[in-house]
Tab-separated table of C-alpha atoms (C1' of nucleotides) in Angstrom:
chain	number	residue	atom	x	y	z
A	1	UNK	CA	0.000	0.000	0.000
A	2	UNK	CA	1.623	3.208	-1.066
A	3	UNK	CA	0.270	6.418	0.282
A	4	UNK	CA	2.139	8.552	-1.656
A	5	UNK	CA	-0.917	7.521	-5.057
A	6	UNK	CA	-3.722	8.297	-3.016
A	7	UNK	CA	-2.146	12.167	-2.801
A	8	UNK	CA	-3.611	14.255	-5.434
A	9	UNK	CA	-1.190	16.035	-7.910
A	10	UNK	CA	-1.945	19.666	-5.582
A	11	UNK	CA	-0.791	18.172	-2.524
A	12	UNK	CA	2.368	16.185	-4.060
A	13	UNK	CA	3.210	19.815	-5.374
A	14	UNK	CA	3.205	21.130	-1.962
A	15	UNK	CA	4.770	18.326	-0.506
A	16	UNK	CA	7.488	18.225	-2.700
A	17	UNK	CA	8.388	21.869	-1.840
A	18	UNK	CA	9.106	20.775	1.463
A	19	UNK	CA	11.349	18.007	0.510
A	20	UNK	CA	12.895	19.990	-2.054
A	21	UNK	CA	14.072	22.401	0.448
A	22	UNK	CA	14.355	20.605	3.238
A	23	UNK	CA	17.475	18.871	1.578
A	24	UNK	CA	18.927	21.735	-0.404
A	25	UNK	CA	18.832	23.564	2.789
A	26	UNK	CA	20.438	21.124	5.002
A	27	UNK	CA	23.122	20.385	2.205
A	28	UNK	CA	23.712	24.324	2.569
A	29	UNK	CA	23.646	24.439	6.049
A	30	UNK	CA	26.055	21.473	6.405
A	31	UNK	CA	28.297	23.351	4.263
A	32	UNK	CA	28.069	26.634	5.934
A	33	UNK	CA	29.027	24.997	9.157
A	34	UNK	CA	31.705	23.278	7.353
A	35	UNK	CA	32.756	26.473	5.940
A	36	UNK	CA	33.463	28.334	9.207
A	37	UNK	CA	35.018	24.946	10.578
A	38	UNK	CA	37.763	24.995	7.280
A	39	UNK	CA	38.189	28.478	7.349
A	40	UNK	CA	41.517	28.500	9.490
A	41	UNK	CA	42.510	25.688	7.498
A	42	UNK	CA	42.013	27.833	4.193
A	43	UNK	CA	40.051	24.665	2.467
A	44	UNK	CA	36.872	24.763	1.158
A	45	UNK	CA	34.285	22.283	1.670
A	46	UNK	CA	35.405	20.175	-1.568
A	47	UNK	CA	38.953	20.673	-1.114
A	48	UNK	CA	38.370	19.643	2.397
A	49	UNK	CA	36.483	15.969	0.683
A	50	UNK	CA	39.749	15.745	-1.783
A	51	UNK	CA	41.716	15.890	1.109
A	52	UNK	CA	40.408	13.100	2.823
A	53	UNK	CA	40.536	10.603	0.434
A	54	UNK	CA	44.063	11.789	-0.083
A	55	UNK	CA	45.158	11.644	3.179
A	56	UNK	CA	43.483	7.931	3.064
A	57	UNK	CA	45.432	7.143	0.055
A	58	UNK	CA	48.529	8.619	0.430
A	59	UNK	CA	48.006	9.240	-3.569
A	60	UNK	CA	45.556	8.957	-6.576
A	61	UNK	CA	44.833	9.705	-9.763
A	62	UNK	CA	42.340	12.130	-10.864
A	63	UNK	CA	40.018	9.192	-12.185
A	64	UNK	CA	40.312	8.091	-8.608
A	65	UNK	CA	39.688	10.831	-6.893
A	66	UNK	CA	36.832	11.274	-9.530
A	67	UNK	CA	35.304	7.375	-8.474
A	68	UNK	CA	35.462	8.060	-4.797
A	69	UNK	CA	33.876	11.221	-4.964
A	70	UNK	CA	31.220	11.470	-7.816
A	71	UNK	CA	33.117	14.378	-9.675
A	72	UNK	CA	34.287	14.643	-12.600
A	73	UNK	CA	37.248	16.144	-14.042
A	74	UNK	CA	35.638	19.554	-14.920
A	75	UNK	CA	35.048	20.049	-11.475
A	76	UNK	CA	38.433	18.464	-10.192
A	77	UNK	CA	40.816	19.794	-12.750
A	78	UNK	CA	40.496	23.376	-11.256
A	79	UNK	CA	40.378	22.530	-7.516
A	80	UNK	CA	43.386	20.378	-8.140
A	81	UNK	CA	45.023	23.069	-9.588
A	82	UNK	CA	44.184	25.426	-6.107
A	83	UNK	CA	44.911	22.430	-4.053
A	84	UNK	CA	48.279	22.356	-5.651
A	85	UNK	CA	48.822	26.194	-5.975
A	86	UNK	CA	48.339	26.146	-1.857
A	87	UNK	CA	51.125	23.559	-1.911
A	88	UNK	CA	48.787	20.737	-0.056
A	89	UNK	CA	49.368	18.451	-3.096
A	90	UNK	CA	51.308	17.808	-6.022
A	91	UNK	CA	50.449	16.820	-9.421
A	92	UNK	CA	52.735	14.695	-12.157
A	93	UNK	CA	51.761	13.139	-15.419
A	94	UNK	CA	52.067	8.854	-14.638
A	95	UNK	CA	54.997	7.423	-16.341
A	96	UNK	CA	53.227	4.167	-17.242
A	97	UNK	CA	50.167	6.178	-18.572
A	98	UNK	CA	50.522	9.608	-20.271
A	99	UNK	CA	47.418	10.611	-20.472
A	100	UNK	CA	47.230	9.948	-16.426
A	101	UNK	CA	47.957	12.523	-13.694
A	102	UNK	CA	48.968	11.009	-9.993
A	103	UNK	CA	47.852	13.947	-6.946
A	104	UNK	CA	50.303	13.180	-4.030
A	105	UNK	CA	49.961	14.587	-0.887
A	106	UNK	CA	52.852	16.503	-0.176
A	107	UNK	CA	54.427	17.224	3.568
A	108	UNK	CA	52.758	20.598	3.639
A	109	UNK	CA	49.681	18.774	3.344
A	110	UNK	CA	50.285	15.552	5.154
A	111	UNK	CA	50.784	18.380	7.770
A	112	UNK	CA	47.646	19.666	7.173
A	113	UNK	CA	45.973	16.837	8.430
A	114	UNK	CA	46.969	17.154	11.993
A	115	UNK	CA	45.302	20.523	12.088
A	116	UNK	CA	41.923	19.066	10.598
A	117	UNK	CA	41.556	16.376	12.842
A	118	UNK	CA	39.617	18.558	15.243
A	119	UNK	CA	37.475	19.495	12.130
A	120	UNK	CA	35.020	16.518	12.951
A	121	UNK	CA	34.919	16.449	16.257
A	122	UNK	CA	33.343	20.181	16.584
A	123	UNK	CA	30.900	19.539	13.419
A	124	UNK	CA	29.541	15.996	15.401
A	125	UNK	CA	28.680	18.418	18.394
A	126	UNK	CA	27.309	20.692	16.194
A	127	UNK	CA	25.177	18.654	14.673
A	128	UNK	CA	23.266	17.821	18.007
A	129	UNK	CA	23.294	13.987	16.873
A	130	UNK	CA	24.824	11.032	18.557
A	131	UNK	CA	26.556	8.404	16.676
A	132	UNK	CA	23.404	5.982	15.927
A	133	UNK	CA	21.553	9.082	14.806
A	134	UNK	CA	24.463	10.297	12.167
A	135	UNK	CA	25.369	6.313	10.789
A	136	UNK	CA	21.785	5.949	10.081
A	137	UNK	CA	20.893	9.341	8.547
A	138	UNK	CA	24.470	8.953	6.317
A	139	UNK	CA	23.058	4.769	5.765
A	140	UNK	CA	19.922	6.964	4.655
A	141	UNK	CA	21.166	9.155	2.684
A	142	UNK	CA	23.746	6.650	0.945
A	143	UNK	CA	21.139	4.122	-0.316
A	144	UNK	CA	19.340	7.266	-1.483
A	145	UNK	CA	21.746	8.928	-3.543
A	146	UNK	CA	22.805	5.068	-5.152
A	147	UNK	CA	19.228	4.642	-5.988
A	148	UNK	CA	19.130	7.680	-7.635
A	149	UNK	CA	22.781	8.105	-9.155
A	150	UNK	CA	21.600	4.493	-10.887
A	151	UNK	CA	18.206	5.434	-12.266
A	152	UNK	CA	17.351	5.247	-15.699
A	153	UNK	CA	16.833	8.951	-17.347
A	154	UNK	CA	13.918	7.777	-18.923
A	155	UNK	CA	11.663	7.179	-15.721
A	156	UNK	CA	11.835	10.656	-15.232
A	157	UNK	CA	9.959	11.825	-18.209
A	158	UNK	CA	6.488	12.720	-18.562
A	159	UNK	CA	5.651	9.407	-20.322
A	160	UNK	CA	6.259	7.562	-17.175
A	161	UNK	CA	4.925	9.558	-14.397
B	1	UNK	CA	26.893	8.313	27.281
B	2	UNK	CA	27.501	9.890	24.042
B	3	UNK	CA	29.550	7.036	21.846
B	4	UNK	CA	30.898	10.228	19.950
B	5	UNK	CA	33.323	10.716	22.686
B	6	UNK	CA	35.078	7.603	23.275
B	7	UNK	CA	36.179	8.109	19.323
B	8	UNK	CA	39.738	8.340	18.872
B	9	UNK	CA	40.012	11.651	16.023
B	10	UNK	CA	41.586	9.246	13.538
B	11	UNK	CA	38.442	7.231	13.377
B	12	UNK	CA	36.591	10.695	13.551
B	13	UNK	CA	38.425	11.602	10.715
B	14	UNK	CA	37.082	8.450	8.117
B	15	UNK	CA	33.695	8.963	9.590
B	16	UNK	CA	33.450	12.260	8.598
B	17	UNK	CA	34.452	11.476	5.166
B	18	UNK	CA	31.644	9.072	4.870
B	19	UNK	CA	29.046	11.434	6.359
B	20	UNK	CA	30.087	14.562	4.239
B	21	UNK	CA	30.383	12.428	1.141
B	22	UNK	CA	27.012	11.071	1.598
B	23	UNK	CA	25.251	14.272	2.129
B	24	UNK	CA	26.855	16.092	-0.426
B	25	UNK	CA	26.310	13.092	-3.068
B	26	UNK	CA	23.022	12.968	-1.771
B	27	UNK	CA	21.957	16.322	-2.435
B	28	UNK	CA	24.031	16.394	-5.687
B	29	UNK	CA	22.308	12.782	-6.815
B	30	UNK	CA	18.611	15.052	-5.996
B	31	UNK	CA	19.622	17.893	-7.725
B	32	UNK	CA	20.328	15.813	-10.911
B	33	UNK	CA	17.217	13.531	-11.060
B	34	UNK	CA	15.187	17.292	-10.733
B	35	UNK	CA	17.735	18.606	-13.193
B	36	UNK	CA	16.346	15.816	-15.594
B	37	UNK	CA	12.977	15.828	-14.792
B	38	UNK	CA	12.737	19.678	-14.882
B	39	UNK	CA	14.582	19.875	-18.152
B	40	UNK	CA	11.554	19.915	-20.539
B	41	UNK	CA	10.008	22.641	-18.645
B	42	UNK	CA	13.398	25.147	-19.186
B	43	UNK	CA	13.939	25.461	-15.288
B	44	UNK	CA	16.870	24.444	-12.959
B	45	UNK	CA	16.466	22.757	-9.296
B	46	UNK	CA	16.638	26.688	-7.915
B	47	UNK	CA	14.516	28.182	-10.108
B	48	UNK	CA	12.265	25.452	-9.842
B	49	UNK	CA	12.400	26.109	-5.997
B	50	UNK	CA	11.638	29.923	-6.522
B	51	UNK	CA	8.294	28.887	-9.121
B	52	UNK	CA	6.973	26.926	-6.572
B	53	UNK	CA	7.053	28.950	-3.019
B	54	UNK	CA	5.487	31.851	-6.094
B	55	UNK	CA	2.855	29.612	-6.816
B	56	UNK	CA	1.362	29.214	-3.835
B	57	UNK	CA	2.174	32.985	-2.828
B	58	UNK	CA	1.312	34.709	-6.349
B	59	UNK	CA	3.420	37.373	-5.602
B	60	UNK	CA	6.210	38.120	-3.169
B	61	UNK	CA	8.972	40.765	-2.443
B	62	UNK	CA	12.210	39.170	-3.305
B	63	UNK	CA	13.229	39.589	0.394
B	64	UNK	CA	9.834	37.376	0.638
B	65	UNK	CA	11.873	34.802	-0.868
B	66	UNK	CA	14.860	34.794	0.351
B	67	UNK	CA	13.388	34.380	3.677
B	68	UNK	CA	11.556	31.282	2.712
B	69	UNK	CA	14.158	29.794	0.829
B	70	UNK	CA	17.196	31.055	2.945
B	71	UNK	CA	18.974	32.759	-0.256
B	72	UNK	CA	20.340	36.185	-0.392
B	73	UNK	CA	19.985	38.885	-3.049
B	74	UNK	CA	23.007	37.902	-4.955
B	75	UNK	CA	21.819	34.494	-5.364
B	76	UNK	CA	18.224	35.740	-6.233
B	77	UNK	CA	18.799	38.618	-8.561
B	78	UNK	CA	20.367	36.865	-11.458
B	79	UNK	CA	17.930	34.022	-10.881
B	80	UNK	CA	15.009	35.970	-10.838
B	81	UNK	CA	16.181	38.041	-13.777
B	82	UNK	CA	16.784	34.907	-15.666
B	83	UNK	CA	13.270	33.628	-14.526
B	84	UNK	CA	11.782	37.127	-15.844
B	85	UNK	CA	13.717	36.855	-19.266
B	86	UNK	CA	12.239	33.248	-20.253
B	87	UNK	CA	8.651	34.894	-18.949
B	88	UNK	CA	7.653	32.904	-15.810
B	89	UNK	CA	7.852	36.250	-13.719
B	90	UNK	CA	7.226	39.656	-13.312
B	91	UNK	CA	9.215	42.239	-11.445
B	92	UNK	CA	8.587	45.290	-10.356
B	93	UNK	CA	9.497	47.997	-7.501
B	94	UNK	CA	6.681	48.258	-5.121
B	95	UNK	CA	4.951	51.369	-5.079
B	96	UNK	CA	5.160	51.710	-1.011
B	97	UNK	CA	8.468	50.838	-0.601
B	98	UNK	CA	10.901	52.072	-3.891
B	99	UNK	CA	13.920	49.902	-2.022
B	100	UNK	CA	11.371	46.785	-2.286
B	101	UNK	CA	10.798	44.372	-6.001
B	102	UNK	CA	7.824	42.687	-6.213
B	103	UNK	CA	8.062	39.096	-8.356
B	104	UNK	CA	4.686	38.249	-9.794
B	105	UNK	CA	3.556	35.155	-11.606
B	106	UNK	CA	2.689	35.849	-15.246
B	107	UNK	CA	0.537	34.054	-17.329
B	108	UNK	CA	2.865	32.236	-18.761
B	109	UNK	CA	4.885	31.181	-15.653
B	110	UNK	CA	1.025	29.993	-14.097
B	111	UNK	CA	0.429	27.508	-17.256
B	112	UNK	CA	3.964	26.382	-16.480
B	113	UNK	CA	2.463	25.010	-12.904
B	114	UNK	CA	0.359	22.802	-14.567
B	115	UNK	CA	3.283	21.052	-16.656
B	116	UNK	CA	5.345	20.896	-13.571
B	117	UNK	CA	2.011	19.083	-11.603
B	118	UNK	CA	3.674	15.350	-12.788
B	119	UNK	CA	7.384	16.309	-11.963
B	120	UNK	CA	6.924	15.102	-8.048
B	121	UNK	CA	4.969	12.225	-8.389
B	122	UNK	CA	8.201	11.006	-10.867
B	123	UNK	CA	10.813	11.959	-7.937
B	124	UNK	CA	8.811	10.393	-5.518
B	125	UNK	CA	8.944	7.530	-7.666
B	126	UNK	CA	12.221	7.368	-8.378
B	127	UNK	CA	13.335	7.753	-4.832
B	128	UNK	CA	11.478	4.513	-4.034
B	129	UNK	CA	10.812	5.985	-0.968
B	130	UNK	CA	7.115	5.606	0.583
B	131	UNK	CA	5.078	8.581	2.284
B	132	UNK	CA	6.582	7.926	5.962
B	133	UNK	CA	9.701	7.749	5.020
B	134	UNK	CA	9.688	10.775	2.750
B	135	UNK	CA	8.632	12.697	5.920
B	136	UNK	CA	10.674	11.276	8.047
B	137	UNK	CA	13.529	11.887	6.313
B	138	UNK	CA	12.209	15.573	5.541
B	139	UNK	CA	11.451	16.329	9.412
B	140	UNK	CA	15.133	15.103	10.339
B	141	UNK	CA	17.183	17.428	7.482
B	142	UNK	CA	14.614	20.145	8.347
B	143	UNK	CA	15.668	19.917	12.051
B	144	UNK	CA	19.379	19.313	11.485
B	145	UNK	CA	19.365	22.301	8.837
B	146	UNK	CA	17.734	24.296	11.776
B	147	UNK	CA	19.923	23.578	14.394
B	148	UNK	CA	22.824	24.277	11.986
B	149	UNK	CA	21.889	27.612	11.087
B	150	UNK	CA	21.369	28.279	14.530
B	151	UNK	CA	18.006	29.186	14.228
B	152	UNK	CA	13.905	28.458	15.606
B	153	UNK	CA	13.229	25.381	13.838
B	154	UNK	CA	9.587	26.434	13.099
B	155	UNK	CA	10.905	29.342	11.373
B	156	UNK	CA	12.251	27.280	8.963
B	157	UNK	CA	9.573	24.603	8.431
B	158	UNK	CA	7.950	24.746	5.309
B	159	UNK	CA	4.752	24.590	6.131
B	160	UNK	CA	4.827	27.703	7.969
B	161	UNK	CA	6.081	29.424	5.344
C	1	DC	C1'	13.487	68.930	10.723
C	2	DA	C1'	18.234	67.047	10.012
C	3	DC	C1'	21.208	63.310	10.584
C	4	DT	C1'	22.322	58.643	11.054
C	5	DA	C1'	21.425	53.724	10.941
C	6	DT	C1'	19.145	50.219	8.750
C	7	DT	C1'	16.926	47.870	5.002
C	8	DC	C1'	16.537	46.158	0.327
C	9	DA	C1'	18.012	44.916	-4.189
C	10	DG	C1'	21.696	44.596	-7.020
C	11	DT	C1'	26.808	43.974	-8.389
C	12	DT	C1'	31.400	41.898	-8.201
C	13	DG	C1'	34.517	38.224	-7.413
C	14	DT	C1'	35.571	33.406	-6.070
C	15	DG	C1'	34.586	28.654	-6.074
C	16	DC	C1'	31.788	24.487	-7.176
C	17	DA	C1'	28.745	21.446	-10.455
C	18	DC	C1'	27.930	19.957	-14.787
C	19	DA	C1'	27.373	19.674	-19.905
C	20	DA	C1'	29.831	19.776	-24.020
C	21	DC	C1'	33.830	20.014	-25.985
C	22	DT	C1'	39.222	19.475	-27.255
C	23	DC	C1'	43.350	16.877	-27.522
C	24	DA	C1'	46.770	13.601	-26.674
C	25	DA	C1'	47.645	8.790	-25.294
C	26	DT	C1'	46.197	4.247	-25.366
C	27	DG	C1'	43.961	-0.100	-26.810
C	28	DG	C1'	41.711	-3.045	-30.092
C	29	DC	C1'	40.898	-4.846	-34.507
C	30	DG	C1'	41.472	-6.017	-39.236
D	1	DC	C1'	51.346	-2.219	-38.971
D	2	DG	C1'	47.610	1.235	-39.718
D	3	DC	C1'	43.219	2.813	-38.465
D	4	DC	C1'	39.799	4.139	-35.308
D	5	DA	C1'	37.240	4.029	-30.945
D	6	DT	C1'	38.021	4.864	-26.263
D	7	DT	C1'	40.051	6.903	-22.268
D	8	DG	C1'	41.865	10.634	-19.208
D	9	DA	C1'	42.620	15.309	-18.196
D	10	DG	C1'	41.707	19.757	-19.282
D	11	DT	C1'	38.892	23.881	-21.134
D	12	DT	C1'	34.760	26.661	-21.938
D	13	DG	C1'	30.332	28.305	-20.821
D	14	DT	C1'	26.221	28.485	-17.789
D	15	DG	C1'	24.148	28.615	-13.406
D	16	DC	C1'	24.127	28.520	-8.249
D	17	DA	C1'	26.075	29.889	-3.392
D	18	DC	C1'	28.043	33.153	-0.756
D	19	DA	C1'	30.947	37.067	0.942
D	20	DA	C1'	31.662	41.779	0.499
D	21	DC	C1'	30.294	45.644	-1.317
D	22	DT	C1'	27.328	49.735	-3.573
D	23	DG	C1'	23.561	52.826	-3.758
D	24	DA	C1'	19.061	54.279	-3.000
D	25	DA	C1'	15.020	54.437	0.085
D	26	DT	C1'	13.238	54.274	4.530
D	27	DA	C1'	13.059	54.358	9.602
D	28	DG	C1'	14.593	56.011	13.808
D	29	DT	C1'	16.648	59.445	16.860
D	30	DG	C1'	17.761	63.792	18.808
DNA sequence: CACTATTCAGTTGTGCACAACTCAATGGCG
DNA sequence: CGCCATTGAGTTGTGCACAACTGAATAGTG
C-alpha cells in the first residue's frame, strides 16, 4: 500500500516543496558549518572531501579521486590546480600512462591533516546527533543517492509519471 | 553516554568522510534527477524552488523569498532576472516601498504550474521511498538544517512558510 | 526637521557542479 | 602495422552559493 498515489497532484506539489528544500537547505547548512570549521585551514568544503581521500590514500589519480567522490574532471581539474597552488598536493603526469595525472599529498599537506583532525569532532557536536543518529541518517542518505545516481533517465519523463 | 566521545580523532576523521560524502552526493544525486525531470520545462532545481514557493504565494517581495528559501539577493537577482527573461515572472518595484521588487507570476509562468504538476509524483517515484519515510527523512534534514543555522526550527519549516 | 542607521536589491569576485567540448595517449581490430 | 574508438585530463560556458560591497530608500533618533 503506497500512500504517496492516493495524494492528489496539488498536494504532491506542496509536498514536494518541502522536501525539495528541506534537503537543499540542510546540504547548505552542512556546508556553511563546514565552511566556518575549514576556514583556518584555508580549504573549502570540496577541497576539504579531496583531502580526505588523499590523506586515506597517500596518492591517486584524478580518475580516482573522480570514483570516490562522484566528480568529474571539470570540477576536479580546477580545484586540483588550487589544491596544488596552496602547496597541499602535487600533481605529475604517470609514467606508465601519459594521459594519467597522480595527486600526491605533499608534507605541507600531510601536515595539514593534523590541524583538521579537530574538524570533525566540533561539526559531530554541532550537529546535536549522537553516533546511531548520524550512521543511520548517512546509511539513509547513501542508499538514497545510489538509488538515484543508478536510475534510468527515462523514468523521469512525462511518459512515465 | 555519548559514543561520539570515546572516538579516537583518527576514526573521527574516516567517519566524517563518509558522512560529508554522503550528504553532499546525496543532495548532488537530488539535484540531478530534478535537473532531468525539470529539463523539458526550461527550469533548474533553484529556479524550480523559486516557481513553486510563487505559486502558492502569487506574488512576493524578493526579500519574501529569500526568507523562505534562505537565499540572499546575490543568489536571487540573477535568478530571478533569468526567470523574468524566459517569462515565468514579473518584477517590479513596489509602489510603497521604492527599495522593495515585487516578483509576480505571469501568465505564462502559471500555465507552467500545470506542466510541472507530474514532476513530483516522478521523484517520488524514483526515490522509491514511501510517504513515511519521505517525511521522516524531511522532518530530520529540516531539524538538522535548523539547528545548523542556529536558528527556531519552526521558522524554517515549510509549512509555515 | 536634520542626521544617522538600517533595510533592500543589485553587483562583483571566487569557487563548485555539470554539460559539451578538445586533444593527446592508449587499446583493439582487421 | 595502420586505423579508429576509447580513455583521461583539461577547457569553456552556464548557473548557483556566498561574501563583500554599492547605492538608493526608509526608519529612527535627537
Amino acid at each position: 500500500m503506497d500512500a504517496l498515489d492516493t495524494l492528489p497532484d496539488e498536494e504532491f506539489l506542496r509536498l514536494d516543496r518541502q522536501i525539495c528544500f528541506s534537503l537543499h537547505a540542510a546540504a547548505r547548512a552542512f556546508n556553511g558549518v563546514y565552511r566556518e570549521a575549514l576556514k583556518e585551514l584555508g580549504l573549502t568544503y570540496p577541497q576539504y572531501l579531496v583531502m580526505l581521500v588523499l590523506w586515506e590514500h597517500g596518492e591517486l589519480p584524478v580518475k580516482g579521486i573522480g570514483e570516490r567522490l562522484r566528480l568529474d574532471s571539470g570540477t576536479l581539474s580546477p580545484l586540483l590546480k588550487r589544491l596544488e597552488a596552496a602547496g597541499h598536493v602535487e600533481r605529475r603526469r604517470s609514467a606508465e600512462d601519459e594521459r594519467s595525472v597522480t595527486v600526491r599529498v605533499t608534507a605541507e599537506g600531510a601536515a595539514l591533516r593534523e590541524r583538521a583532525l579537530g574538524v570533525p569532532r566540533r561539526i559531530g557536536a554541532a550537529t546535536g546527533l549522537d553516533l546511531a543518529d548520524i550512521t543511520d541518517l548517512r546509511e539513509r542518505l547513501t542508499a538514497l543517492a545510489a538509488r538515484l545516481d543508478g536510475l534510468d533517465p527515462d523514468e523521469l519523463r512525462p511518459s512515465c509519471g
